[in-house]
Coordinates of C-alpha atoms (C1' of nucleotides) in Angstrom, one line a residue:
Chain A
M48 CA -6.9 19.5 14.9
A49 CA -7.2 16.6 12.8
L50 CA -7.4 13.5 14.8
E51 CA -7.2 14.6 18.4
R52 CA -8.6 17.1 20.7
G53 CA -5.9 18.8 22.6
G54 CA -4.3 17.7 25.8
A55 CA -7.5 16.5 27.2
A56 CA -8.9 13.6 28.9
E57 CA -9.2 10.0 27.8
T58 CA -12.9 10.4 27.4
A59 CA -14.2 11.8 24.2
P60 CA -16.5 14.8 24.1
S61 CA -20.2 14.5 23.6
D62 CA -21.5 13.7 20.2
P63 CA -22.9 16.7 18.3
T64 CA -23.7 14.9 15.0
G65 CA -25.5 11.8 16.3
G66 CA -23.5 9.2 14.5
G67 CA -20.6 8.6 16.8
K68 CA -17.9 10.3 18.7
D69 CA -16.1 13.0 16.9
W70 CA -12.7 12.8 18.3
L71 CA -10.1 10.2 19.1
T72 CA -8.7 9.9 22.6
P73 CA -4.9 10.2 22.8
S74 CA -4.6 6.4 23.3
E75 CA -6.9 5.7 20.5
Q76 CA -5.0 8.0 18.2
A77 CA -1.7 6.4 19.3
V78 CA -2.9 2.9 18.4
W79 CA -4.3 4.0 15.1
R80 CA -1.1 5.7 14.1
R81 CA 1.0 2.9 15.3
L82 CA -1.0 0.4 13.3
L83 CA -0.3 2.3 10.1
A84 CA 3.4 2.7 10.8
V85 CA 3.9 -0.9 11.9
H86 CA 2.0 -2.4 9.0
A87 CA 4.0 -0.3 6.6
R88 CA 7.3 -1.3 8.2
L89 CA 6.4 -5.0 8.4
M90 CA 5.4 -5.1 4.7
L91 CA 8.5 -3.2 3.7
R92 CA 10.8 -5.6 5.6
L93 CA 9.1 -8.8 4.2
D94 CA 9.3 -7.3 0.7
E95 CA 12.9 -6.4 1.1
D96 CA 13.9 -9.8 2.4
L97 CA 12.0 -11.5 -0.3
R98 CA 13.5 -9.4 -3.1
A99 CA 17.0 -9.9 -1.7
A100 CA 16.6 -13.6 -1.5
T101 CA 14.7 -14.3 -4.7
G102 CA 14.3 -11.2 -6.8
V103 CA 10.5 -11.3 -6.7
S104 CA 8.4 -8.8 -4.8
L105 CA 5.9 -9.7 -2.1
G106 CA 3.1 -9.1 -4.6
D107 CA 4.7 -11.4 -7.2
Y108 CA 5.2 -14.0 -4.5
D109 CA 1.6 -13.9 -3.6
V110 CA 0.6 -14.6 -7.2
L111 CA 2.9 -17.5 -7.4
V112 CA 1.6 -19.0 -4.1
A113 CA -2.0 -18.6 -5.3
L114 CA -1.2 -20.5 -8.5
D115 CA 0.7 -23.2 -6.6
E116 CA -2.3 -23.9 -4.4
A117 CA -4.7 -24.0 -7.2
P118 CA -5.8 -27.3 -8.9
G119 CA -3.5 -27.9 -11.8
R120 CA -1.5 -25.0 -10.6
S121 CA -3.6 -22.8 -12.8
L122 CA -6.3 -20.1 -12.2
R123 CA -8.6 -18.0 -14.3
M124 CA -7.3 -14.5 -14.6
G125 CA -10.4 -13.0 -12.9
D126 CA -10.3 -15.4 -10.0
L127 CA -6.6 -14.8 -9.5
A128 CA -7.0 -11.1 -9.6
Q129 CA -9.5 -11.2 -6.8
R130 CA -7.4 -13.6 -4.8
V131 CA -4.4 -11.3 -4.9
M132 CA -6.4 -8.0 -4.7
L133 CA -5.4 -6.6 -8.1
S134 CA -7.5 -5.1 -10.8
P135 CA -8.0 -7.2 -14.0
S136 CA -5.5 -5.0 -15.9
G137 CA -3.1 -5.0 -13.1
L138 CA -3.0 -8.8 -13.0
T139 CA -2.7 -9.0 -16.8
R140 CA 0.5 -6.9 -16.5
R141 CA 1.9 -8.8 -13.6
I142 CA 1.4 -12.1 -15.3
D143 CA 3.1 -10.6 -18.3
R144 CA 6.2 -9.8 -16.2
L145 CA 6.2 -13.1 -14.5
A146 CA 5.8 -14.9 -17.8
A147 CA 8.7 -12.9 -19.2
R148 CA 10.8 -14.1 -16.4
G149 CA 9.7 -17.7 -16.9
L150 CA 7.9 -18.0 -13.6
A151 CA 4.3 -18.2 -15.0
S152 CA 2.7 -18.9 -18.2
R153 CA -0.7 -18.5 -20.0
R154 CA -3.0 -21.1 -21.4
D155 CA -6.4 -20.8 -23.1
C156 CA -9.3 -21.8 -20.9
P157 CA -10.7 -25.1 -22.1
S158 CA -14.2 -24.5 -21.0
D159 CA -14.6 -20.9 -22.0
G160 CA -13.0 -19.4 -25.1
R161 CA -13.0 -15.9 -23.6
G162 CA -11.0 -16.9 -20.6
S163 CA -7.3 -17.2 -19.9
L164 CA -5.6 -19.4 -17.4
A165 CA -2.4 -18.4 -15.6
S166 CA -0.2 -21.2 -14.7
L167 CA 2.9 -21.7 -12.5
T168 CA 5.9 -23.0 -14.5
A169 CA 8.4 -25.5 -13.2
E170 CA 10.8 -22.7 -12.7
G171 CA 8.2 -20.8 -10.7
R172 CA 7.6 -23.8 -8.5
Q173 CA 11.3 -24.1 -8.0
L174 CA 11.6 -20.5 -6.9
L175 CA 8.7 -21.0 -4.5
A176 CA 10.3 -24.0 -2.9
A177 CA 13.5 -22.2 -2.5
A178 CA 12.0 -19.0 -1.1
A179 CA 9.2 -20.2 1.1
P180 CA 11.1 -21.3 4.2
A181 CA 12.9 -18.0 4.7
H182 CA 9.8 -16.1 4.0
V183 CA 7.8 -18.1 6.5
R184 CA 10.5 -17.6 9.1
S185 CA 10.3 -13.9 8.5
V186 CA 6.5 -13.8 9.0
R187 CA 7.0 -15.8 12.2
R188 CA 9.8 -13.7 13.5
Y189 CA 8.3 -10.3 12.8
L190 CA 4.6 -11.0 13.3
L191 CA 3.5 -14.3 14.8
T192 CA 6.1 -14.5 17.6
P193 CA 5.8 -10.9 18.7
V194 CA 2.0 -11.1 18.8
G195 CA 2.4 -14.3 20.8
P196 CA 0.6 -17.6 20.5
G197 CA -2.0 -16.8 23.1
A198 CA -3.0 -13.5 21.4
L199 CA -3.3 -14.9 17.9
G200 CA -6.9 -16.0 18.5
D201 CA -7.8 -12.6 19.9
L202 CA -6.3 -11.0 16.8
D203 CA -8.2 -13.2 14.5
A204 CA -11.4 -12.5 16.3
A205 CA -10.8 -8.7 16.1
L206 CA -10.0 -9.0 12.4
G207 CA -13.3 -10.9 12.0
R208 CA -15.2 -8.1 13.7
I209 CA -13.6 -5.4 11.5
C210 CA -14.6 -7.5 8.5
D211 CA -18.1 -7.6 9.7
A212 CA -18.2 -3.8 10.3
L213 CA -16.9 -3.3 6.8
D214 CA -19.4 -5.7 5.3
A215 CA -22.3 -4.1 7.3
D216 CA -21.8 -0.8 5.6
R217 CA -21.4 -2.2 2.2
C218 CA -23.9 -1.1 -0.4
Chain B
M1315 CA -5.9 -20.1 21.3
A1316 CA -9.0 -21.9 20.3
L1317 CA -8.4 -21.2 16.7
E1318 CA -8.2 -24.6 15.3
R1319 CA -6.9 -28.0 15.9
G1320 CA -7.5 -29.3 12.5
G1321 CA -6.4 -32.2 10.5
A1322 CA -2.8 -31.6 9.9
A1323 CA -0.8 -31.0 13.0
E1324 CA -1.1 -27.6 14.6
T1325 CA 2.5 -28.1 15.6
A1326 CA 5.1 -27.2 13.0
P1327 CA 7.6 -29.7 11.8
S1328 CA 11.1 -29.8 13.2
D1329 CA 13.5 -27.1 12.3
P1330 CA 16.2 -28.1 9.8
T1331 CA 17.8 -24.7 9.4
G1332 CA 18.2 -23.8 13.0
G1333 CA 16.7 -20.3 12.8
G1334 CA 13.0 -21.0 13.5
K1335 CA 10.1 -23.1 12.3
D1336 CA 9.8 -23.5 8.6
W1337 CA 6.0 -23.7 8.2
L1338 CA 2.9 -21.9 9.3
T1339 CA 0.2 -23.9 11.0
P1340 CA -3.2 -23.6 9.4
S1341 CA -4.4 -21.1 12.0
E1342 CA -1.3 -19.0 11.7
Q1343 CA -1.7 -18.9 8.0
A1344 CA -5.3 -17.9 8.3
V1345 CA -4.5 -15.0 10.7
W1346 CA -1.7 -13.8 8.5
R1347 CA -3.8 -13.8 5.3
R1348 CA -6.8 -12.3 7.1
L1349 CA -4.6 -9.5 8.3
L1350 CA -3.5 -8.6 4.8
A1351 CA -7.0 -8.7 3.5
V1352 CA -8.6 -6.7 6.3
H1353 CA -5.9 -4.1 6.3
A1354 CA -6.4 -3.6 2.6
R1355 CA -10.1 -3.4 2.8
L1356 CA -10.0 -1.0 5.8
M1357 CA -7.6 1.4 4.0
L1358 CA -9.6 1.2 0.8
R1359 CA -12.8 2.1 2.7
L1360 CA -11.3 5.0 4.6
D1361 CA -9.7 6.3 1.4
E1362 CA -13.0 6.1 -0.5
D1363 CA -15.0 7.8 2.2
L1364 CA -12.4 10.6 2.4
R1365 CA -12.3 11.1 -1.3
A1366 CA -16.0 11.2 -1.6
A1367 CA -16.3 13.7 1.2
T1368 CA -13.4 16.0 0.5
G1369 CA -11.7 15.1 -2.8
V1370 CA -8.4 14.4 -1.1
S1371 CA -6.9 10.9 -0.6
L1372 CA -5.9 9.4 2.7
G1373 CA -2.3 10.1 1.9
D1374 CA -3.0 13.8 1.2
Y1375 CA -5.0 14.0 4.4
D1376 CA -2.1 12.6 6.4
V1377 CA 0.1 15.3 5.0
L1378 CA -2.4 18.0 5.9
V1379 CA -2.8 16.6 9.4
A1380 CA 1.0 16.5 10.0
L1381 CA 1.3 20.2 8.9
D1382 CA -1.6 21.2 11.0
E1383 CA 0.0 19.7 14.1
A1384 CA 3.3 21.3 13.5
P1385 CA 4.4 24.6 15.1
G1386 CA 3.5 27.3 12.7
R1387 CA 1.7 24.8 10.7
S1388 CA 4.9 24.3 8.8
L1389 CA 7.4 21.5 8.5
R1390 CA 10.7 20.9 6.7
M1391 CA 10.3 18.7 3.7
G1392 CA 12.6 16.0 5.0
D1393 CA 10.9 15.8 8.4
L1394 CA 7.5 15.8 6.8
A1395 CA 8.6 13.0 4.4
Q1396 CA 9.6 10.8 7.3
R1397 CA 6.4 11.5 9.2
V1398 CA 4.2 10.5 6.3
M1399 CA 6.4 7.7 5.1
L1400 CA 7.2 9.0 1.7
S1401 CA 10.5 9.4 -0.2
P1402 CA 11.9 12.9 -0.6
S1403 CA 10.9 13.0 -4.2
G1404 CA 7.5 11.6 -3.4
L1405 CA 6.8 14.3 -0.9
T1406 CA 8.0 17.0 -3.3
R1407 CA 5.5 15.9 -5.8
R1408 CA 2.7 15.5 -3.3
I1409 CA 3.2 19.0 -2.0
D1410 CA 3.3 20.2 -5.6
R1411 CA -0.2 18.8 -6.1
L1412 CA -1.5 20.1 -2.8
A1413 CA -0.1 23.5 -3.6
A1414 CA -1.7 23.5 -7.0
R1415 CA -5.0 22.9 -5.2
G1416 CA -4.4 25.7 -2.8
L1417 CA -4.2 23.4 0.3
A1418 CA -0.5 23.7 1.0
S1419 CA 2.2 26.2 0.2
R1420 CA 6.0 26.4 0.2
R1421 CA 8.3 28.8 2.1
D1422 CA 12.0 29.1 2.2
C1423 CA 13.5 27.9 5.4
P1424 CA 14.7 30.9 7.5
S1425 CA 17.5 29.0 9.3
D1426 CA 18.9 26.9 6.4
G1427 CA 19.0 28.2 2.9
R1428 CA 19.0 24.7 1.5
G1429 CA 15.7 23.8 3.1
S1430 CA 12.1 24.2 2.2
L1431 CA 9.1 24.5 4.5
A1432 CA 5.8 23.1 3.6
S1433 CA 2.9 25.0 5.1
L1434 CA -0.8 24.5 5.5
T1435 CA -2.9 27.2 3.9
A1436 CA -6.1 28.6 5.3
E1437 CA -8.0 26.7 2.7
G1438 CA -6.2 23.5 3.8
R1439 CA -7.1 24.2 7.4
Q1440 CA -10.7 24.7 6.4
L1441 CA -10.7 21.4 4.5
L1442 CA -9.3 19.6 7.5
A1443 CA -11.9 21.1 9.9
A1444 CA -14.7 20.0 7.6
A1445 CA -13.3 16.5 6.9
A1446 CA -11.9 15.4 10.3
P1447 CA -15.2 14.6 12.1
A1448 CA -16.4 12.2 9.5
H1449 CA -13.0 10.6 9.1
V1450 CA -12.6 10.1 12.8
R1451 CA -16.0 8.5 12.9
S1452 CA -15.0 6.1 10.2
V1453 CA -11.9 5.1 12.0
R1454 CA -13.9 4.5 15.1
R1455 CA -16.6 2.6 13.3
Y1456 CA -14.4 0.3 11.3
L1457 CA -11.5 -0.2 13.6
L1458 CA -11.7 1.0 17.2
T1459 CA -15.2 -0.2 17.9
P1460 CA -14.8 -3.6 16.3
V1461 CA -11.5 -4.2 18.1
G1462 CA -13.2 -3.2 21.4
P1463 CA -12.0 -0.8 24.1
G1464 CA -10.7 -3.6 26.3
A1465 CA -8.5 -5.0 23.5
L1466 CA -7.0 -1.8 22.4
G1467 CA -4.3 -2.0 25.0
D1468 CA -3.5 -5.5 23.9
L1469 CA -3.3 -4.4 20.3
D1470 CA -1.0 -1.5 21.2
A1471 CA 1.3 -3.8 23.2
A1472 CA 1.4 -6.3 20.3
L1473 CA 2.3 -3.6 17.8
G1474 CA 5.0 -2.4 20.2
R1475 CA 6.5 -5.9 20.2
I1476 CA 6.4 -6.2 16.4
C1477 CA 8.2 -2.8 16.3
D1478 CA 10.9 -4.2 18.6
A1479 CA 11.3 -7.3 16.5
L1480 CA 11.7 -5.1 13.4
D1481 CA 14.2 -2.9 15.2
A1482 CA 16.2 -5.7 16.6
D1483 CA 17.1 -7.0 13.1
R1484 CA 17.8 -3.7 11.7
C1485 CA 21.4 -3.2 10.6
Chain C
dC689 C1' 32.5 17.6 -0.3
dA690 C1' 28.0 16.6 2.5
dA691 C1' 23.1 17.7 3.1
dG692 C1' 18.4 19.2 1.4
dA693 C1' 15.4 19.4 -2.1
dT694 C1' 14.0 18.9 -6.8
dT695 C1' 13.9 16.8 -11.6
dG696 C1' 14.1 13.0 -15.3
dA697 C1' 13.4 8.3 -16.2
dA698 C1' 11.4 4.1 -15.1
dC699 C1' 8.0 1.2 -13.0
dC700 C1' 3.6 -0.2 -11.4
dT701 C1' -1.3 0.4 -10.9
dT702 C1' -5.9 1.8 -12.3
dC703 C1' -9.7 3.6 -15.4
dA704 C1' -11.7 3.7 -19.8
dA705 C1' -12.0 1.8 -24.2
dT706 C1' -11.5 -2.2 -27.2
dC707 C1' -11.6 -6.9 -28.9
dT708 C1' -13.2 -11.5 -28.7
dT709 C1' -16.4 -15.0 -27.3
dC710 C1' -20.6 -16.5 -25.0
Chain D
dG615 C1' -25.6 -7.4 -25.7
dA616 C1' -22.9 -9.0 -21.5
dA617 C1' -18.6 -11.2 -19.8
dG618 C1' -13.5 -12.0 -19.7
dA619 C1' -9.3 -10.3 -20.8
dT620 C1' -6.1 -7.0 -22.8
dT621 C1' -4.4 -2.3 -24.3
dG622 C1' -3.8 2.9 -24.2
dA623 C1' -3.5 6.8 -21.4
dA624 C1' -3.0 8.8 -17.0
dG625 C1' -1.7 9.1 -12.1
dG626 C1' 1.6 8.5 -8.5
dT627 C1' 5.8 6.5 -6.4
dT628 C1' 10.8 5.5 -6.3
dC629 C1' 15.8 5.6 -7.7
dA630 C1' 19.5 8.1 -9.7
dA631 C1' 21.3 12.3 -11.1
dT632 C1' 21.4 17.3 -10.5
dC633 C1' 21.4 21.8 -8.4
dT634 C1' 22.1 24.8 -4.5
dT635 C1' 23.7 25.9 0.0
dG636 C1' 26.4 24.9 4.3

DNA sequence: CAAGATTGAACCTTCAATCTTC
DNA sequence: GAAGATTGAAGGTTCAATCTTG
């Protein structure tokens, strides 16, 4: 059973529970599953390409980019954790690894003795400069170009509406 | 695309490497980042809802659904691993956990002595029946409805083109 | 010797507890 | 006492090695 009601029509059955329809039509189910599969494959490909070219993962790259864009190429641990969607402890350990490889470093926060600042090292900046062009080409080749210039705006709008739906139910 | 026409050129610089453009326009970058963030939030929400309602994760649920749809509610480990996008060892361990909870079980493959069959138990089927309606409603509420019925076809087509691009470069 | 599945080791992430500073 | 960050313990995933069967 699961996601779909057998062989049936493209119209979902009536709603017994009052909140919304209880089943996905075949085409809805197809899109949903395809979304999961394609997203996974896309991320895997970008990660593989990046690792092969630079030795850093997509997640590491995201951290380096965030630091590079920050004023002074430094960010508070908490802010950086949010930006890269990691837990505080998760970021602590990722910065540990990046620091061990010489790509990032730590400084004490001047304004708040409790805080730490993660910073991008010269070596990290160098890696970013070397890796960015190929990575950007990959994003374009596997996502932006296939979606098409005309549909990018539609995609952005849809993403915005999903965001709103998520926010609406947020307690 | 009506996304933006902002300060820096919306047209990417010329291409020094011959493969494609080297930089993302601001609007391209915005869509790309928003995609990452929205996908993460959507999966997190669906996972949280499912865990709260049933105690199983989205990944566990996916395994149970795959088994439920299979003939005899059973699948070879290798086939199931591919279906749910897990490594062979990853699936072995996930089935271990589901079996420990009584939601899945193992049988020897009748046709090939090397193989194992994972099966859905009656208890697993029961959990699925109880969990599916709410989960389906969540998928509809946070994804299908916000995207909109008219745009679903476009989304599916775009996903198909991304798939093709991924396949094209696959060696 | 190849294929299917499992096991051991390593890695990465999170939660809970802790330590320091405000 | 609360906030920011780190550390210990636990959970889950993958790679490499192993075991069994074709």
